[in-house]
Amino acid sequence: MSAEANKLLVIDGHSMAFRAFYALPPESFQTTSGQYTNAVHGFTNMLLKLIREELPTHIVLAFDLDTPTFRHQSYEEYKGGRAKTPEEFRGQIDLIKKVAEALTIPAVTVEGYEADDIVATYVTRAEAAGWETLIVSGDRDALQLVTENTKLMYPTSGISKVTVLDPAAVEAKYLVPPAKYPDLAALVGESADNLPGVPKVGPKTAAKWIAQYGSTREIINNAAEIGGKVGENLRAAVADVERNLELNLLVRDLEVPLDLEDAVLTPPDREAVEPLFDALEFNQIRDRLFEVFAARFPEADLSAEPTGALPQVTVASSAAELTDFLADHDDAPLALALCLDRSGESLSTKAKRDEAARLAEALAVVLVPAYESPDEAVQALAVPLVEADAELESALAAWLTEPGLPKLVHDYKDAGKRLAWRGLSLRGVVEDTLISGYLIQPDRRNFAFADLVTQHLGASTEPGDYVGGEQFRKKNDDGGQGTLFDEEPIPGVIEEDLARAGVHGMLLHSLSSTLHAELAERKAEQLLYELEIPLAEILLQMELTGIAVSREKLQNLDTEFQRTIEESAEAAYAVVGHPVNLGSPKQLQTVLFEELQLPTQGVKKNKTGYSTDVETLQDLLAKTQNEFLVHLMNHRDASKLRQTVTGLTEAVGDDGRIHTTYAQTVAATGRLSSLHPNLQNIPVRTAAGRKIRDAFTVGEGYETLLTADYSQIEMRIMAHLSGDQALIEAFRAGEDLHSFVGARVFGVGTDEVSAEQRSKVKAMSYGLVYGLSSFGLSKQLNIGVDEARELMNEYFERFGAVRDYLRDVVSQAKKDGYTATIYGRRRYLPDLTSDNRQLRQMAERAALNAPIQGSAADIIKRAMIDVDAALAQSQLKSRMLLQVHDELVLEVAPGEREQVEKLLVEKMSSAADLTVPLDVHVGAGSTWHDAAH
DNA sequence: CAGCAAACGTA
DNA sequence: CGTACGTTTGCTGG
């Protein structure tokens, strides 16, 4: 590289770290261990952006030290009066230095000097060598360094907006050429450094004097001839100005520990980047980092050291090849990976890509045996699912469906579904690393295979990172993966896909054993083998089966709700005199609180201003009787319902049924969640909402829908876990729980409890499960805090063991670091010991709730497995369709109703052995609405 | 076009 | 200042 092409980037690390810190909210950038990373994040991003856009050949980061500098020694108050460094900033400078180290960018410090002096020294050397330089600093002292070859990037607000200053720009902005900036600053003073200047002299006066006399030294020499008040002030402040002059001037000839030439930019140290970015939980930045450096150093190899040999994937072309392969591996577990159709990956929006990914077809199954040694290429076999001969297909089907032949997968339900679309059934799954990963860290949201592999094995899932896979390495000029087609043994599957599936399968074996060691330590193996994996099989069937809906009923509802929407909108517009988007909280704020002048007193606020949620609207209605509010709320209700109807209509499959997907690894408590569409939040509370449930119907060939739900399961678990005798007695007596509790709390007979009293204790009982406070209760019940506290005291007086339990569960969780359900499902809550009060209290409420909500989830999961087994045992054709946390919906085959009902009640009630009975209510009907009871 | 905030449906 | 979720809409900022 020729000298002319050299470009130095020199960054004042401290000042930019501070800018980054104030530009990004610390609370949004925290690792699970509580370390704030907002400054690190912003700084790293900025650094990458500079490398990408400015193309420097050399980079230096300059940092201050904590020790005093020569400036402090000559002026004690130097930088005095600065606010204390915020708590959240602590440790972030060290992390930034670690990032620099991983990127092999030098971080330079010099004892007794500031970062600015280091910057000045490198700039001076670069100038001498004829290099171009870009300074990045938020400190104005750096202005003096600007020349034609040396520009300054100065952040104007935060770190996203920057100005690049050349000499002309400096002069335009500060009225003096760069070299004279110290003269100007000496006269004006610098409040950030606690350096007072001449009173009443601002940049304009100072610039005028400098133009007249040439320098501040000359101004002082001629101070006598300057008239007026400012002249007097100047003469009085000569000592200050002289001191400023001395302190402002940057040192340009420091002894620095690193030569300019040695600051050359080189590719990052991947071995250092990976663990550091793991710890910082920077995943997106990591990707961007490697992209930026790959673009910068196309020839360099940024990939990790190969961790083993790439599996050799052979494509089976005959049944014999498959049967031989299976015979070779006897009955040992084989990992299973699918090659999917990737043609949807280039769709324009994320929503479309996600949709395509969900529906992508399986093109091949790759079977991978456990490897003996990582250095020896494992022999894997790919079986095409398209254009394969019938014999091969049936040989594969036989292996897949045999429960006695063990398979390892990541996301069994997903693989099972894609295979089912091809008419294949997958059984005998002994490991699903998705679920294992979840059981270990239930509050993590993303269990992508590659992430689990990185985290638990520290390995790569990229074929290019394995010996023998060099041809798959992504080169910068990329685009040419198509060139890797040798031939196309399986339509739509390129060589790289096969290699990827091979690596995936190979890693499944190692990930499985690593996760199992963890599971064993947590005593969670039973949960995996006896609960979650069997449940996954059932969920898969439920998802494939779906639930029938009446398109006609949905269509009618859509029309009905649409009419309400239009009518209420018209009526609302009439009140305000013009149309508004009633779905825009922002526009509503304007209409409600500016145009209609509704009282804002006591109105809840959110980040964007006054809230417009139902609660607020109802309060406003009570106060003002403004009928706009009525129309708005009608509009809201109808829009929400129509939105649900639309979503359902779009989700109806060709078979006239809706197939939801259950997420088994999302809810941190152990519950399921439902998506695409969500069938766990279909309205039920209002009459209009219930009409939607009426569109869910029994399918053809079946007699009726059956719903079965646990009655008050969470309170029963509370009774069981707390051992509260009064509560246990209530459930054993089979009395109405809330009347029973109300009678005790209010000291009246069970049948004398008023409706109001009953609803109060009901809210209270449910609230306790969520960690309700007296404040929250008072708000919920619209009563005073005192009355709420009174109510709580009275409650705990009668049900003392409940209070003891709630207290103990939190303190135990603090001690252990986790809560546990009755089946031993753990939830880790590191925030229980956080210094941040809000985080800590949130964790405390989660600790109260997790054992209860989680135990209820365990119980219904157990029940589902037992019900499914009992249905099979009795050879019944009836089937489970939906689970809604404490409710199951089944489709009953003709003539089976009585038997199924009996079996349901029996299996659900006996799913757990509690000190209180588990009551189950059953209802039947031709629609979901009618089956409710 | 991606991602956030607000709102609201369920247990 | 009550837990656990998913989806849609409007809007901002890249």
Coordinates of C-alpha atoms in Angstrom, one line a residue, chain A residues 213-482:
Chain A
Y213 CA -3.7 41.4 16.9
G214 CA -2.9 38.0 15.5
S215 CA -2.8 36.0 18.7
T216 CA -4.0 36.1 22.3
R217 CA -0.4 36.6 23.4
E218 CA -0.3 39.8 21.3
I219 CA -3.7 40.8 22.7
I220 CA -2.4 40.6 26.2
N221 CA 0.7 42.5 25.2
N222 CA -1.5 45.3 23.9
A223 CA -4.3 45.0 26.5
A224 CA -3.7 48.5 27.7
E225 CA -5.0 50.0 24.5
I226 CA -8.3 48.1 24.5
G227 CA -11.0 50.3 25.8
G228 CA -14.4 49.9 27.5
K229 CA -15.6 47.5 30.1
V230 CA -14.3 44.5 28.2
G231 CA -10.8 46.0 28.1
E232 CA -10.9 46.3 31.9
N233 CA -12.2 42.8 32.2
L234 CA -9.4 41.5 30.0
R235 CA -6.7 43.3 32.0
A236 CA -8.2 41.8 35.2
A237 CA -8.3 38.3 33.7
V238 CA -4.9 38.1 32.2
A239 CA -3.7 35.4 34.6
D240 CA -6.7 33.2 33.7
V241 CA -6.2 33.7 30.0
E242 CA -2.6 32.8 30.2
R243 CA -3.4 29.7 32.2
N244 CA -6.1 28.8 29.6
L245 CA -3.6 29.3 26.8
E246 CA -1.3 26.9 28.4
L247 CA -4.0 24.3 29.2
N248 CA -5.8 24.5 25.8
L249 CA -2.8 23.8 23.8
L250 CA -2.6 20.1 23.0
V251 CA 0.7 18.3 23.4
R252 CA 1.8 17.1 20.0
D253 CA 5.0 15.2 20.7
L254 CA 4.2 12.7 23.4
E255 CA 6.1 9.5 23.8
V256 CA 3.4 7.1 22.6
P257 CA 3.7 3.3 23.1
L258 CA 2.8 2.5 19.5
D259 CA 4.2 3.8 16.3
L260 CA 1.8 5.3 13.8
E261 CA 2.7 2.6 11.2
D262 CA 1.8 -0.1 13.7
A263 CA -1.8 1.1 14.1
V264 CA -2.6 -0.5 10.8
L265 CA -6.1 -1.9 10.5
T266 CA -6.1 -5.7 10.4
P267 CA -8.9 -8.3 10.4
P268 CA -10.5 -9.0 13.8
D269 CA -9.5 -11.8 16.1
R270 CA -12.5 -14.1 15.7
E271 CA -11.5 -16.2 18.7
A272 CA -11.7 -13.2 20.9
V273 CA -14.8 -11.7 19.2
E274 CA -17.0 -14.7 19.7
P275 CA -16.8 -15.1 23.5
L276 CA -16.8 -11.3 24.1
F277 CA -19.9 -10.7 21.9
D278 CA -21.6 -13.7 23.5
A279 CA -21.0 -12.2 26.9
L280 CA -22.2 -8.8 25.7
E281 CA -25.2 -10.5 24.0
F282 CA -24.4 -8.6 20.8
N283 CA -25.7 -10.8 18.0
Q284 CA -26.7 -8.4 15.4
I285 CA -23.6 -6.3 15.8
R286 CA -21.5 -9.5 15.5
D287 CA -23.0 -10.2 12.1
R288 CA -22.5 -6.7 11.0
L289 CA -18.9 -6.7 12.3
F290 CA -18.0 -9.7 10.2
E291 CA -19.8 -8.2 7.2
V292 CA -17.9 -5.0 7.5
F293 CA -14.5 -6.7 7.8
A294 CA -15.3 -9.2 5.1
A295 CA -15.9 -6.2 2.8
R296 CA -12.8 -4.5 4.0
F297 CA -10.5 -7.6 3.7
P298 CA -11.9 -9.7 0.9
E299 CA -8.9 -11.9 0.8
A300 CA -8.7 -12.5 4.6
D301 CA -10.3 -15.6 6.1
L302 CA -12.4 -14.5 9.0
S303 CA -13.8 -17.9 9.7
A304 CA -13.2 -19.7 12.9
E305 CA -10.6 -22.4 13.1
P306 CA -12.2 -25.6 11.7
T307 CA -13.6 -27.6 14.6
G308 CA -13.9 -30.9 12.8
A309 CA -14.5 -32.6 9.6
L310 CA -17.4 -31.8 7.3
P311 CA -19.8 -34.7 7.1
Q312 CA -19.9 -36.5 3.8
V313 CA -23.5 -36.4 2.6
T314 CA -24.4 -39.0 0.0
V315 CA -27.7 -38.9 -1.8
A316 CA -29.6 -42.2 -1.7
S317 CA -30.9 -43.2 -5.1
S318 CA -32.3 -46.6 -4.2
A319 CA -34.1 -48.3 -1.3
A320 CA -31.1 -50.6 -0.9
E321 CA -28.8 -47.7 -0.2
L322 CA -31.1 -46.6 2.7
T323 CA -31.6 -50.0 4.2
D324 CA -27.9 -50.7 4.0
F325 CA -27.2 -47.4 5.7
L326 CA -29.7 -48.1 8.5
A327 CA -28.4 -51.7 8.9
D328 CA -24.9 -50.3 9.4
H329 CA -26.1 -48.1 12.2
D330 CA -28.1 -50.8 13.8
D331 CA -30.5 -49.2 16.2
A332 CA -28.3 -46.4 17.3
P333 CA -29.9 -42.9 17.4
L334 CA -29.6 -41.0 14.1
A335 CA -29.9 -37.3 13.9
L336 CA -32.4 -36.0 11.4
A337 CA -32.2 -32.8 9.5
L338 CA -34.4 -31.5 6.7
C339 CA -33.5 -29.6 3.6
L340 CA -36.2 -27.1 2.9
D341 CA -37.4 -25.3 -0.1
R342 CA -35.7 -21.9 0.2
S343 CA -37.4 -20.2 -2.8
G344 CA -39.3 -17.9 -0.5
E345 CA -36.2 -16.4 1.1
S346 CA -35.9 -13.5 -1.3
L347 CA -39.4 -12.2 -0.8
S348 CA -39.6 -8.5 -0.2
T349 CA -41.1 -8.1 3.3
K350 CA -40.2 -9.9 6.5
A351 CA -43.9 -10.9 6.9
K352 CA -43.8 -12.6 3.5
R353 CA -40.5 -14.3 4.2
D354 CA -41.7 -15.5 7.5
E355 CA -44.9 -16.9 6.0
A356 CA -42.9 -18.6 3.2
A357 CA -40.5 -20.1 5.8
R358 CA -43.5 -21.5 7.8
L359 CA -44.9 -23.1 4.7
A360 CA -41.6 -24.2 3.1
E361 CA -41.7 -27.8 2.0
A362 CA -39.2 -30.4 3.0
L363 CA -37.2 -31.5 -0.1
A364 CA -34.9 -34.0 1.6
V365 CA -34.3 -35.8 4.9
V366 CA -30.6 -36.1 5.9
L367 CA -29.7 -38.9 8.4
V368 CA -26.5 -38.4 10.4
P369 CA -25.0 -41.0 12.7
A370 CA -23.0 -40.0 15.8
Y371 CA -19.4 -39.4 15.0
E372 CA -16.5 -41.2 16.6
S373 CA -13.9 -38.5 16.2
P374 CA -14.5 -34.9 15.1
D375 CA -11.6 -35.2 12.7
E376 CA -13.1 -38.0 10.8
A377 CA -15.8 -37.1 8.3
V378 CA -19.0 -38.8 9.3
Q379 CA -20.9 -40.5 6.6
A380 CA -24.4 -39.1 6.3
L381 CA -27.3 -40.1 3.9
A382 CA -29.7 -37.7 2.2
V383 CA -33.0 -39.1 1.1
P384 CA -34.9 -37.1 -1.5
L385 CA -38.6 -36.5 -0.8
V386 CA -39.3 -35.4 -4.4
E387 CA -38.9 -37.5 -7.4
A388 CA -37.7 -40.4 -5.3
D389 CA -38.7 -43.9 -6.4
A390 CA -41.6 -45.5 -4.6
E391 CA -39.5 -48.2 -3.0
L392 CA -37.1 -45.7 -1.5
E393 CA -39.9 -43.6 -0.2
S394 CA -41.6 -46.5 1.6
A395 CA -38.3 -47.6 3.1
L396 CA -37.9 -44.1 4.5
A397 CA -41.5 -44.0 5.7
A398 CA -41.0 -47.3 7.5
W399 CA -37.9 -46.0 9.3
L400 CA -39.5 -42.6 10.1
T401 CA -42.6 -44.0 11.6
E402 CA -41.1 -46.8 13.7
P403 CA -41.3 -45.7 17.4
G404 CA -38.5 -48.1 18.3
L405 CA -35.9 -46.5 16.1
P406 CA -34.5 -43.5 17.9
K407 CA -34.2 -40.1 16.2
L408 CA -32.7 -36.8 17.3
V409 CA -34.1 -33.6 16.0
H410 CA -34.3 -29.9 16.7
D411 CA -37.9 -28.9 16.7
Y412 CA -39.8 -32.2 16.4
K413 CA -43.1 -30.6 15.9
D414 CA -41.9 -28.5 12.9
A415 CA -40.1 -31.5 11.3
G416 CA -43.1 -33.7 12.0
K417 CA -45.4 -31.3 10.3
R418 CA -43.4 -30.8 7.2
L419 CA -43.1 -34.6 6.8
A420 CA -46.8 -35.0 7.5
W421 CA -47.4 -32.7 4.5
R422 CA -45.6 -35.2 2.4
G423 CA -47.7 -38.1 3.9
L424 CA -44.9 -39.2 6.2
S425 CA -45.2 -39.7 10.0
L426 CA -42.3 -39.2 12.3
R427 CA -42.1 -41.2 15.5
G428 CA -39.5 -42.4 17.8
V429 CA -38.1 -39.0 18.6
V430 CA -35.9 -39.3 21.7
E431 CA -34.5 -35.9 21.7
D432 CA -35.7 -32.4 20.7
T433 CA -32.9 -29.9 21.4
L434 CA -35.4 -27.1 21.0
I435 CA -37.3 -28.4 24.1
S436 CA -34.1 -29.3 26.0
G437 CA -32.8 -25.8 25.5
Y438 CA -36.1 -24.4 26.7
L439 CA -36.1 -26.5 29.8
I440 CA -32.7 -25.2 30.7
Q441 CA -33.5 -21.5 30.0
P442 CA -37.2 -21.1 29.9
D443 CA -37.2 -17.3 29.7
R444 CA -35.1 -17.2 26.6
R445 CA -37.1 -16.2 23.5
N446 CA -34.9 -17.6 20.8
F447 CA -33.8 -21.2 20.6
A448 CA -32.6 -21.2 17.0
F449 CA -30.3 -24.2 16.5
A450 CA -27.3 -22.1 15.5
D451 CA -27.6 -20.0 18.7
L452 CA -27.8 -23.0 20.9
V453 CA -24.8 -24.5 19.2
T454 CA -22.8 -21.3 19.7
Q455 CA -23.9 -20.9 23.3
H456 CA -23.6 -24.5 24.5
L457 CA -20.9 -25.9 22.2
G458 CA -19.0 -22.8 21.1
A459 CA -19.1 -24.3 17.6
S460 CA -20.1 -23.0 14.2
T461 CA -23.0 -24.3 12.1
E462 CA -21.5 -23.0 8.9
P463 CA -20.2 -25.8 6.6
G464 CA -17.4 -23.5 5.6
D465 CA -16.0 -23.6 9.0
Y466 CA -15.3 -27.4 8.8
V467 CA -12.4 -29.2 7.2
G468 CA -13.5 -30.1 3.7
G469 CA -16.1 -27.4 3.5
E470 CA -13.8 -24.5 2.3
Q471 CA -15.7 -24.1 -0.9
F472 CA -18.8 -23.0 1.1
R473 CA -17.1 -20.1 2.7
K474 CA -18.9 -16.9 2.0
K475 CA -16.7 -14.7 0.0
N476 CA -17.4 -11.0 0.0
D477 CA -18.3 -10.8 -3.7
D478 CA -20.7 -13.6 -3.0
G479 CA -23.8 -14.3 -4.9
G480 CA -22.3 -17.3 -6.5
Q481 CA -23.6 -20.1 -4.4
G482 CA -25.4 -21.4 -7.4

